[in-house]
Short mmCIF file of C-alpha atoms in Angstrom, two decimals:
data_model
loop_
_atom_site.label_atom_id
_atom_site.label_comp_id
_atom_site.label_asym_id
_atom_site.label_seq_id
_atom_site.Cartn_x
_atom_site.Cartn_y
_atom_site.Cartn_z
CA MET J 1 -3.56 -3.75 -37.20
CA PRO J 2 -6.83 -2.30 -35.80
CA SER J 3 -6.69 1.21 -34.43
CA SER J 4 -7.23 0.06 -30.82
CA ALA J 5 -4.50 -2.47 -31.16
CA THR J 6 -2.17 0.12 -32.69
CA SER J 7 -2.61 2.62 -29.82
CA THR J 8 -2.05 -0.04 -27.15
CA TYR J 9 0.89 -1.49 -29.01
CA LEU J 10 2.49 1.96 -29.40
CA LEU J 11 1.92 2.58 -25.68
CA SER J 12 3.71 -0.62 -24.85
CA LEU J 13 6.63 0.11 -27.12
CA LYS J 14 6.90 3.62 -25.72
CA GLN J 15 6.88 2.30 -22.18
CA VAL J 16 9.63 -0.18 -23.00
CA SER J 17 11.70 2.37 -24.87
CA LEU J 18 11.57 4.79 -21.93
CA THR J 19 12.72 2.15 -19.45
CA ALA J 20 16.51 1.88 -19.71
CA SER J 21 16.72 -1.29 -17.63
CA SER J 22 14.33 -3.21 -19.86
CA PRO J 23 15.99 -6.28 -21.54
CA LEU J 24 13.78 -5.83 -24.56
CA LEU J 25 14.96 -2.26 -24.99
CA LEU J 26 18.52 -3.54 -25.33
CA GLN J 27 17.36 -5.93 -28.07
CA LEU J 28 15.55 -3.21 -29.98
CA LYS J 29 18.55 -0.90 -29.65
CA ASP J 30 20.84 -3.63 -30.94
CA ARG J 31 18.60 -4.14 -33.94
CA PHE J 32 18.13 -0.48 -34.88
CA PHE J 33 21.26 1.08 -33.49
CA HIS J 34 22.95 1.56 -36.85
CA GLN J 35 19.91 3.00 -38.64
CA PRO J 36 20.57 6.69 -39.36
CA LYS J 37 16.90 7.61 -39.24
CA LEU J 38 16.60 6.34 -35.72
CA LEU J 39 19.82 7.98 -34.60
CA ASN J 40 18.56 11.31 -36.00
CA MET J 41 15.56 10.99 -33.74
CA GLY J 42 17.77 11.24 -30.70
CA PHE J 43 17.60 7.59 -29.64
CA SER J 44 21.23 7.42 -28.69
CA THR J 45 22.20 11.09 -28.39
CA GLY J 46 20.55 11.63 -24.99
CA LYS J 47 19.19 15.02 -26.17
CA ARG J 48 15.76 16.16 -25.01
CA LYS J 49 13.16 15.39 -27.68
CA SER J 50 10.04 17.22 -28.49
CA ARG J 51 6.67 15.49 -28.27
CA ASP J 52 6.49 15.20 -32.08
CA GLU J 53 9.92 13.63 -32.23
CA GLU J 54 8.97 11.12 -29.55
CA GLU J 55 5.80 10.16 -31.46
CA ASP J 56 7.79 9.81 -34.65
CA ARG J 57 10.34 7.56 -32.94
CA VAL J 58 7.62 5.32 -31.46
CA SER J 59 5.80 5.18 -34.82
CA PHE J 60 9.08 4.16 -36.44
CA PHE J 61 9.37 1.32 -33.93
CA ALA J 62 5.90 0.10 -34.81
CA SER J 63 6.46 0.25 -38.57
CA GLU J 64 9.86 -1.41 -38.52
CA PHE J 65 9.01 -3.93 -35.77
CA PRO J 66 5.31 -4.81 -36.37
CA MET J 67 3.35 -6.99 -34.07
CA ASP J 68 3.21 -9.95 -36.46
CA ASP J 69 7.03 -10.17 -36.40
CA LEU J 70 7.10 -10.66 -32.67
CA ASN J 71 7.23 -14.12 -31.37
CA ASP J 72 5.04 -14.89 -28.34
CA ASP J 73 7.85 -14.56 -25.82
CA VAL J 74 8.96 -11.12 -27.02
CA LEU J 75 5.34 -9.88 -27.38
CA GLU J 76 4.56 -10.89 -23.82
CA ARG J 77 7.66 -9.09 -22.58
CA VAL J 78 6.50 -5.95 -24.35
CA LEU J 79 2.94 -6.21 -22.98
CA SER J 80 4.23 -6.83 -19.45
CA TRP J 81 5.44 -3.20 -19.36
CA LEU J 82 1.97 -1.84 -19.96
CA PRO J 83 0.21 -0.14 -17.01
CA THR J 84 -1.90 -2.74 -15.26
CA SER J 85 -5.16 -1.04 -16.21
CA CYS J 86 -4.38 -1.92 -19.82
CA PHE J 87 -4.34 -5.65 -19.09
CA PHE J 88 -8.09 -5.72 -18.88
CA ARG J 89 -8.42 -4.06 -22.30
CA MET J 90 -6.15 -6.57 -24.03
CA SER J 91 -8.92 -9.04 -24.69
CA SER J 92 -10.62 -6.55 -27.02
CA VAL J 93 -7.54 -6.12 -29.24
CA CYS J 94 -7.14 -9.58 -30.73
CA LYS J 95 -7.26 -13.30 -29.82
CA ARG J 96 -3.49 -13.48 -29.55
CA TRP J 97 -3.32 -10.69 -26.96
CA LYS J 98 -6.29 -12.17 -25.07
CA SER J 99 -4.51 -15.47 -24.78
CA SER J 100 -1.54 -13.75 -23.19
CA GLN J 101 -3.57 -12.95 -20.06
CA THR J 102 -3.61 -16.60 -19.07
CA SER J 103 -0.10 -17.45 -20.25
CA LYS J 104 2.37 -18.62 -17.60
CA SER J 105 5.28 -17.02 -19.49
CA PHE J 106 3.39 -13.70 -19.58
CA LYS J 107 2.85 -13.83 -15.82
CA LEU J 108 6.55 -14.62 -15.45
CA ALA J 109 7.38 -11.53 -17.51
CA CYS J 110 5.08 -9.43 -15.34
CA SER J 111 6.83 -10.69 -12.18
CA GLN J 112 10.14 -9.39 -13.52
CA ILE J 113 8.82 -5.82 -13.52
CA PRO J 114 10.59 -4.44 -10.38
CA THR J 115 7.70 -2.36 -9.09
CA ARG J 116 4.37 -0.85 -10.11
CA ASP J 117 2.76 2.34 -8.98
CA PRO J 118 0.34 1.57 -6.10
CA TRP J 119 -3.40 1.31 -6.24
CA PHE J 120 -5.23 2.31 -3.12
CA PHE J 121 -8.12 0.03 -2.13
CA MET J 122 -10.59 2.36 -0.38
CA ILE J 123 -12.64 1.31 2.66
CA ASP J 124 -15.93 2.93 3.60
CA ASN J 125 -17.82 2.90 6.92
CA ASP J 126 -19.05 -0.64 6.29
CA SER J 127 -15.42 -1.74 6.02
CA ASN J 128 -16.07 -4.22 3.25
CA SER J 129 -18.79 -2.98 0.95
CA SER J 130 -16.53 -0.62 -1.06
CA SER J 131 -14.93 -1.88 -4.26
CA PHE J 132 -13.27 1.38 -5.36
CA VAL J 133 -9.56 1.73 -5.99
CA PHE J 134 -7.51 4.81 -6.88
CA ASP J 135 -5.01 4.15 -9.70
CA SER J 136 -2.00 6.34 -8.96
CA THR J 137 -0.63 5.72 -12.45
CA GLU J 138 -3.65 7.15 -14.32
CA ASN J 139 -4.84 9.29 -11.36
CA SER J 140 -8.34 7.97 -11.69
CA TRP J 141 -10.90 5.94 -9.74
CA LYS J 142 -11.84 2.39 -10.72
CA ASN J 143 -14.66 0.18 -9.53
CA LEU J 144 -13.85 -3.54 -9.15
CA ASN J 145 -17.48 -4.59 -8.78
CA ARG J 146 -17.54 -6.32 -12.16
CA ARG J 147 -14.76 -8.67 -10.95
CA ASP J 148 -16.94 -10.02 -8.14
CA PHE J 149 -14.68 -8.64 -5.48
CA LEU J 150 -16.23 -10.36 -2.50
CA HIS J 151 -18.94 -13.01 -2.40
CA HIS J 152 -22.06 -12.29 -0.35
CA HIS J 153 -21.22 -15.03 2.12
CA ARG J 154 -17.92 -13.30 2.90
CA GLN J 155 -19.44 -10.17 4.36
CA ASP J 156 -17.96 -10.91 7.80
CA PHE J 157 -14.43 -10.55 6.37
CA ILE J 158 -12.82 -7.16 7.00
CA PRO J 159 -9.67 -5.94 5.14
CA VAL J 160 -6.84 -5.66 7.65
CA ALA J 161 -3.51 -5.83 5.76
CA SER J 162 -1.91 -5.81 2.31
CA SER J 163 1.45 -6.48 0.63
CA GLY J 164 2.61 -6.76 -2.94
CA GLY J 165 -0.44 -7.61 -5.06
CA LEU J 166 -2.50 -9.22 -2.27
CA LEU J 167 -5.06 -8.08 0.25
CA CYS J 168 -5.60 -9.81 3.59
CA TYR J 169 -9.05 -10.09 5.19
CA ARG J 170 -9.97 -11.30 8.69
CA CYS J 171 -13.30 -12.79 9.72
CA SER J 172 -14.76 -10.85 12.61
CA ILE J 173 -16.45 -13.96 13.92
CA SER J 174 -14.06 -16.92 13.52
CA GLY J 175 -10.79 -15.01 13.31
CA ASP J 176 -9.87 -16.84 10.08
CA PHE J 177 -8.06 -15.06 7.31
CA LEU J 178 -8.72 -14.70 3.58
CA LEU J 179 -5.98 -13.81 1.04
CA ARG J 180 -7.13 -12.33 -2.27
CA ASN J 181 -5.74 -10.84 -5.43
CA PRO J 182 -8.21 -8.02 -6.14
CA LEU J 183 -7.47 -8.02 -9.85
CA THR J 184 -7.87 -11.67 -10.71
CA GLY J 185 -10.33 -12.55 -7.90
CA SER J 186 -8.28 -15.60 -6.82
CA SER J 187 -8.54 -16.20 -3.10
CA ARG J 188 -7.50 -18.61 -0.35
CA ASP J 189 -8.79 -19.30 3.19
CA ILE J 190 -6.29 -19.50 6.04
CA PRO J 191 -7.61 -20.84 9.38
CA SER J 192 -6.30 -18.76 12.30
CA GLN J 193 -5.46 -21.73 14.46
CA ASP J 194 -5.57 -19.51 17.52
CA ASN J 195 -5.66 -21.96 20.44
CA ASN J 196 -5.73 -19.19 23.03
CA ASN J 197 -8.79 -17.04 22.57
CA ASN J 198 -8.18 -15.16 25.81
CA LYS J 199 -5.29 -13.16 24.22
CA PRO J 200 -6.61 -10.11 22.35
CA LEU J 201 -5.25 -9.60 18.86
CA GLN J 202 -3.12 -6.46 18.62
CA ALA J 203 -1.72 -6.41 15.08
CA VAL J 204 -1.71 -8.21 11.71
CA ALA J 205 1.23 -7.58 9.41
CA MET J 206 2.01 -9.09 5.97
CA THR J 207 4.96 -9.45 3.64
CA THR J 208 5.26 -10.92 0.12
CA THR J 209 7.97 -11.85 -2.34
CA THR J 210 7.91 -10.81 -6.02
CA VAL J 211 9.41 -14.00 -7.36
CA THR J 212 7.24 -16.51 -9.23
CA PRO J 213 5.53 -18.33 -7.75
CA SER J 214 5.01 -15.60 -5.17
CA SER J 215 4.98 -16.34 -1.46
CA TYR J 216 3.71 -14.44 1.54
CA THR J 217 3.97 -14.33 5.29
CA LEU J 218 1.36 -13.29 7.91
CA VAL J 219 2.38 -12.15 11.33
CA THR J 220 -0.11 -11.75 14.23
CA ILE J 221 0.75 -10.17 17.58
CA SER J 222 -1.49 -10.86 20.57
CA GLY J 223 -1.73 -10.21 24.28
CA GLU J 224 -1.53 -7.16 26.48
CA ILE J 225 1.62 -5.19 27.29
CA PRO J 226 3.90 -6.38 28.81
CA ASN J 227 2.81 -9.91 27.88
CA LEU J 228 2.95 -10.01 24.07
CA SER J 229 3.52 -12.95 21.72
CA PHE J 230 3.52 -13.53 17.98
CA LYS J 231 2.77 -16.27 15.44
CA ILE J 232 3.85 -16.50 11.80
CA TYR J 233 2.10 -18.13 8.83
CA GLU J 234 4.31 -19.12 5.85
CA SER J 235 2.49 -19.77 2.58
CA ASN J 236 5.28 -22.06 1.34
CA ALA J 237 4.88 -24.34 4.33
CA ASP J 238 1.09 -23.70 4.63
CA SER J 239 1.31 -23.72 8.40
CA TRP J 240 1.43 -21.53 11.44
CA SER J 241 4.37 -21.40 13.82
CA LYS J 242 4.02 -21.95 17.55
CA ASP J 243 3.09 -19.00 19.74
CA GLN J 244 6.35 -17.25 20.69
CA GLU J 245 6.71 -14.84 23.62
CA LEU J 246 8.13 -11.34 23.19
CA GLU J 247 10.41 -10.01 25.94
CA SER J 248 9.88 -6.48 27.07
CA VAL J 249 12.91 -4.24 26.65
CA LYS J 250 12.86 -1.26 29.01
CA ASN J 251 13.25 2.04 27.16
CA ASN J 252 15.52 4.67 28.64
CA ASP J 253 12.66 7.15 28.41
CA SER J 254 10.82 6.30 31.60
CA SER J 255 7.99 8.68 30.71
CA LEU J 256 6.71 6.09 28.29
CA HIS J 257 5.43 4.06 31.20
CA ASP J 258 3.90 6.94 33.19
CA ASP J 259 0.64 7.03 31.20
CA TYR J 260 -0.77 3.72 32.45
CA ASP J 261 -0.82 1.66 35.62
CA THR J 262 -0.80 -2.05 34.85
CA ASP J 263 -1.45 -2.97 38.53
CA SER J 264 -4.66 -1.00 38.87
CA GLY J 265 -5.95 -1.93 35.45
CA THR J 266 -6.83 1.71 34.73
CA VAL J 267 -5.57 3.12 31.46
CA TYR J 268 -5.32 6.83 30.72
CA PHE J 269 -4.72 7.73 27.07
CA LEU J 270 -5.48 10.15 24.25
CA SER J 271 -7.94 8.92 21.71
CA LYS J 272 -7.21 9.43 18.03
CA GLN J 273 -9.73 12.28 18.15
CA GLY J 274 -7.72 14.04 20.91
CA ASN J 275 -9.99 13.27 23.90
CA VAL J 276 -8.60 12.07 27.19
CA VAL J 277 -10.08 8.65 27.90
CA VAL J 278 -10.09 6.66 31.13
CA ALA J 279 -10.76 3.03 30.33
CA SER J 280 -9.47 -0.49 30.57
CA ASN J 281 -10.33 -1.68 27.08
CA ASN J 282 -8.76 -1.13 23.69
CA LEU J 283 -8.96 2.11 21.80
CA GLN J 284 -11.85 1.92 19.37
CA ARG J 285 -10.81 2.51 15.74
CA SER J 286 -12.32 1.92 12.34
CA PRO J 287 -12.69 -1.91 12.08
CA SER J 288 -10.29 -2.07 9.15
CA LYS J 289 -7.61 -0.21 11.11
CA GLN J 290 -8.14 -1.90 14.45
CA TYR J 291 -5.16 -4.19 13.83
CA SER J 292 -3.24 -1.70 11.73
CA SER J 293 0.48 -2.33 11.74
CA VAL J 294 3.50 -2.13 9.46
CA ILE J 295 6.48 -4.44 9.04
CA THR J 296 9.99 -3.69 7.94
CA VAL J 297 12.37 -6.45 6.85
CA THR J 298 16.13 -6.03 6.69
CA ASP J 299 19.12 -8.34 6.79
CA GLU J 300 19.49 -7.60 10.50
CA ALA J 301 15.93 -7.58 11.78
CA GLU J 302 12.22 -8.13 11.07
CA ILE J 303 10.22 -5.53 13.03
CA VAL J 304 6.47 -5.07 13.41
CA TYR J 305 5.21 -1.65 14.53
CA PHE J 306 1.72 -1.01 15.85
CA LEU J 307 -0.22 1.50 17.96
CA SER J 308 -1.02 0.48 21.46
CA SER J 309 -4.47 1.19 22.93
CA TYR J 310 -3.10 4.13 24.94
CA GLY J 311 -1.38 5.87 22.05
CA THR J 312 2.29 4.75 22.05
CA ILE J 313 4.11 3.10 19.14
CA VAL J 314 5.24 -0.46 19.95
CA ALA J 315 8.15 -2.01 18.02
CA CYS J 316 8.33 -5.81 18.02
CA ASP J 317 11.65 -7.29 16.92
CA LEU J 318 10.69 -10.74 15.68
CA THR J 319 14.30 -11.67 15.11
CA LYS J 320 15.37 -10.97 18.71
CA ARG J 321 11.88 -11.80 20.11
CA CYS J 322 11.58 -8.60 22.08
CA PHE J 323 9.57 -5.40 21.99
CA THR J 324 9.91 -1.78 23.14
CA GLU J 325 7.80 1.42 23.13
CA LEU J 326 9.20 4.26 21.02
CA PRO J 327 9.62 7.85 22.23
CA LYS J 328 6.49 10.01 21.91
CA LEU J 329 6.37 12.80 19.39
CA LEU J 330 4.08 15.27 21.23
CA PRO J 331 3.24 16.14 24.79
CA PRO J 332 0.02 14.43 25.95
CA PHE J 333 -1.95 17.70 26.25
CA LEU J 334 -1.89 18.34 22.52
CA GLU J 335 -4.82 17.02 20.51
CA TYR J 336 -3.69 14.56 17.88
CA SER J 337 -4.51 11.68 15.62
CA ILE J 338 -1.77 9.31 14.64
CA ASP J 339 -1.10 6.43 12.23
CA LEU J 340 1.83 4.40 10.84
CA VAL J 341 2.93 3.49 7.31
CA GLU J 342 5.82 1.72 5.66
CA CYS J 343 7.54 2.83 2.48
CA GLU J 344 10.58 1.17 0.89
CA GLY J 345 11.50 -0.56 4.18
CA THR J 346 11.15 2.47 6.44
CA MET J 347 8.46 3.14 9.08
CA TYR J 348 6.89 6.59 9.05
CA VAL J 349 4.55 8.24 11.55
CA ILE J 350 1.78 10.62 10.37
CA LEU J 351 0.61 12.98 13.06
CA LEU J 352 -2.29 15.47 13.07
CA SER J 353 -2.06 17.99 15.90
CA GLU J 354 -3.89 21.15 16.92
CA PHE J 355 -2.13 24.06 18.57
CA PHE J 356 -2.77 27.85 18.72
CA GLU J 357 -6.07 27.52 16.79
CA SER J 358 -4.47 25.82 13.85
CA ALA J 359 -3.98 22.22 12.65
CA SER J 360 -0.72 20.65 11.53
CA LEU J 361 -0.24 17.41 9.67
CA ARG J 362 3.37 16.17 9.61
CA ILE J 363 5.29 13.06 8.59
CA TRP J 364 8.12 11.74 10.74
CA ARG J 365 10.66 8.94 10.74
CA LEU J 366 12.96 7.61 13.44
CA ASP J 367 16.71 8.08 12.85
CA ASN J 368 19.53 5.85 14.05
CA ASN J 369 19.77 7.83 17.28
CA ARG J 370 16.12 7.10 18.13
CA GLU J 371 15.17 10.67 17.47
CA TRP J 372 12.21 11.77 15.37
CA VAL J 373 13.01 13.61 12.14
CA GLN J 374 10.37 15.50 10.16
CA VAL J 375 10.27 14.52 6.47
CA GLY J 376 7.08 16.23 5.30
CA MET J 377 4.37 18.66 6.29
CA LEU J 378 0.97 19.34 4.70
CA PRO J 379 0.91 22.97 3.48
CA PRO J 380 -0.68 25.22 6.12
CA ALA J 381 -3.41 26.38 3.79
CA LEU J 382 -4.66 22.77 3.55
CA SER J 383 -3.99 21.65 7.11
CA HIS J 384 -5.76 24.64 8.56
CA GLU J 385 -8.96 23.50 6.92
CA LEU J 386 -8.83 20.39 9.18
CA TYR J 387 -8.78 22.46 12.35
CA GLY J 388 -11.72 21.93 14.68
CA LYS J 389 -13.20 19.08 12.68
CA LYS J 390 -12.30 16.51 15.43
CA GLY J 391 -11.40 14.12 12.64
CA ASP J 392 -9.33 10.98 12.39
CA ILE J 393 -6.46 10.19 10.00
CA ASN J 394 -5.94 6.73 8.56
CA CYS J 395 -2.84 6.35 6.38
CA VAL J 396 -1.10 3.81 4.21
CA GLY J 397 2.21 3.73 2.38
CA GLY J 398 2.70 2.35 -1.08
CA ALA J 399 5.30 1.47 -3.69
CA GLY J 400 7.07 4.38 -5.20
CA ASN J 401 7.35 6.23 -1.87
CA LYS J 402 3.78 7.44 -1.86
CA ILE J 403 1.76 7.97 1.33
CA LEU J 404 -2.01 8.25 1.28
CA VAL J 405 -3.68 10.17 4.14
CA CYS J 406 -7.41 9.73 4.63
CA PHE J 407 -9.01 12.36 6.88
CA ASN J 408 -12.58 11.89 7.96
CA ALA J 409 -14.68 13.66 10.57
CA SER J 410 -17.47 11.90 12.47
CA PRO J 411 -21.14 12.93 12.29
CA PRO J 412 -22.96 15.19 12.66
CA GLU J 413 -20.63 16.75 10.08
CA VAL J 414 -19.34 14.35 7.39
CA TYR J 415 -16.06 15.73 6.14
CA CYS J 416 -13.58 13.64 4.13
CA ARG J 417 -10.31 14.61 2.43
CA TYR J 418 -7.65 12.49 0.79
CA PHE J 419 -4.02 13.60 0.36
CA VAL J 420 -1.03 11.83 -1.26
CA TYR J 421 2.53 12.74 -0.36
CA ASP J 422 5.47 11.77 -2.63
CA LEU J 423 8.51 11.31 -0.32
CA VAL J 424 10.87 11.61 -3.28
CA ALA J 425 9.40 14.64 -5.05
CA GLU J 426 8.31 16.11 -1.66
CA GLU J 427 4.98 17.07 -3.17
CA TRP J 428 1.41 16.89 -1.87
CA ASN J 429 -1.61 16.26 -4.03
CA GLU J 430 -5.26 15.99 -3.11
CA LEU J 431 -7.30 13.24 -4.69
CA PRO J 432 -10.48 14.15 -6.51
CA LYS J 433 -13.86 13.10 -5.22
CA CYS J 434 -15.08 9.62 -6.09
CA PHE J 435 -18.62 9.44 -7.47
CA LYS J 436 -21.07 6.56 -7.78
CA ASP J 437 -24.43 7.07 -9.50
CA GLY J 438 -23.86 10.82 -9.25
CA GLU J 439 -23.26 10.79 -5.49
CA ALA J 440 -19.92 11.40 -3.81
CA VAL J 441 -18.56 8.33 -1.96
CA ASP J 442 -16.78 8.86 1.35
CA PHE J 443 -14.00 6.57 2.65
CA VAL J 444 -12.54 6.19 6.13
CA SER J 445 -9.29 4.43 5.27
CA ALA J 446 -7.40 2.54 2.58
CA LEU J 447 -4.96 -0.33 1.93
CA SER J 448 -2.16 -0.09 -0.61
CA PHE J 449 -1.32 -2.85 -3.07
CA GLN J 450 0.63 -3.22 -6.30
CA PRO J 451 -1.66 -4.13 -9.15
CA ARG J 452 -0.05 -7.46 -10.15
CA ILE J 453 -2.05 -10.01 -12.08
CA GLU J 454 0.71 -12.59 -11.51
CA ALA J 455 0.35 -12.50 -7.68
CA THR J 456 -0.93 -15.87 -6.51
CA VAL J 457 -2.50 -17.00 -3.25
#
């Protein structure tokens, strides 16, 4: 076996052997369970092994279970556990591995992997010219340019949503949508079929299934509060539903409705930069985040959350066909920037505030009593550096309970920082700078997707 093939093969065996739920691991254990040498390596003892012992155990797997002895089905199941970034190096190993990339059974094996660490598709000021992603598995930047990410005639399409292994784009001219797998380059056009152009679009949300073939759903919410409606596109049916009205549910907190006067048409709200604005139009955001929203799906309800133009969080229950505005987190006199994310079926709010000459970046969730509970806070040493920058935060949640926070300050000072918070480990990490041709690249926002080559449009 060539050296490159050996290293990749060992990596795949190691990944499988460390995953207790892997069906292949059970087969390998059944085959080698009674071999004393393997038992002495700690395979079944549960004792902590040194790095040398781990390498010896994996090498033993490779010598006793060589690649040539694996039938295609088992080989593909082994390869499916590799990190996604390894898939694009498989073609250089051998013809047999290269053929696996287009195999239907290999894609089926990949679809059975429960979850993959997220990749963050980064968006710059042009909203669609960037092709950089951050691989949270390898903690490195990757450029997807070589995979022809977007054709030149698609420059009017702006990324607006993501789910599973797919990204969703919207044409700023026609309102049509484009679904795309950023790894394989496969794409599909979806006409918007919006018969009422007088209703402004408020939110675009997306959900996917992990079964093969995969399916996805698009949800659009249009109108002005209190007259909101939604439409749903189902990929299985390849059609849009009829426009359905959402009934307003009065919240017990009457203060939610004191910030705007629907009769006069004048809206008073805090911009994401913390300035008090008097206007009658929508809050201006980065184009890619203009329709930013999150969707949570449970057995009881399917709820879309989005930020209104005057700074409140709107929850639209698609099951009950109603909406309500959630309680505010901060008094209106505090400067703040706000965004929403979804992780593992829960909606979180990320809030940047300034008070007593210091900045604070905190993560909140809504409990069952409709009260906000803090679940994370950026260390003061880092958050204080954001004070006075008058910047904006754009955030996205990903698989594995990771939240990416993009902070960027407007000119004349260009100041960008990127932080990732792990909800499980309760740890913050700052992403390194991304460089292109020796120059640092700045991003204003991101979309999160699972790198799945089996995701179809």
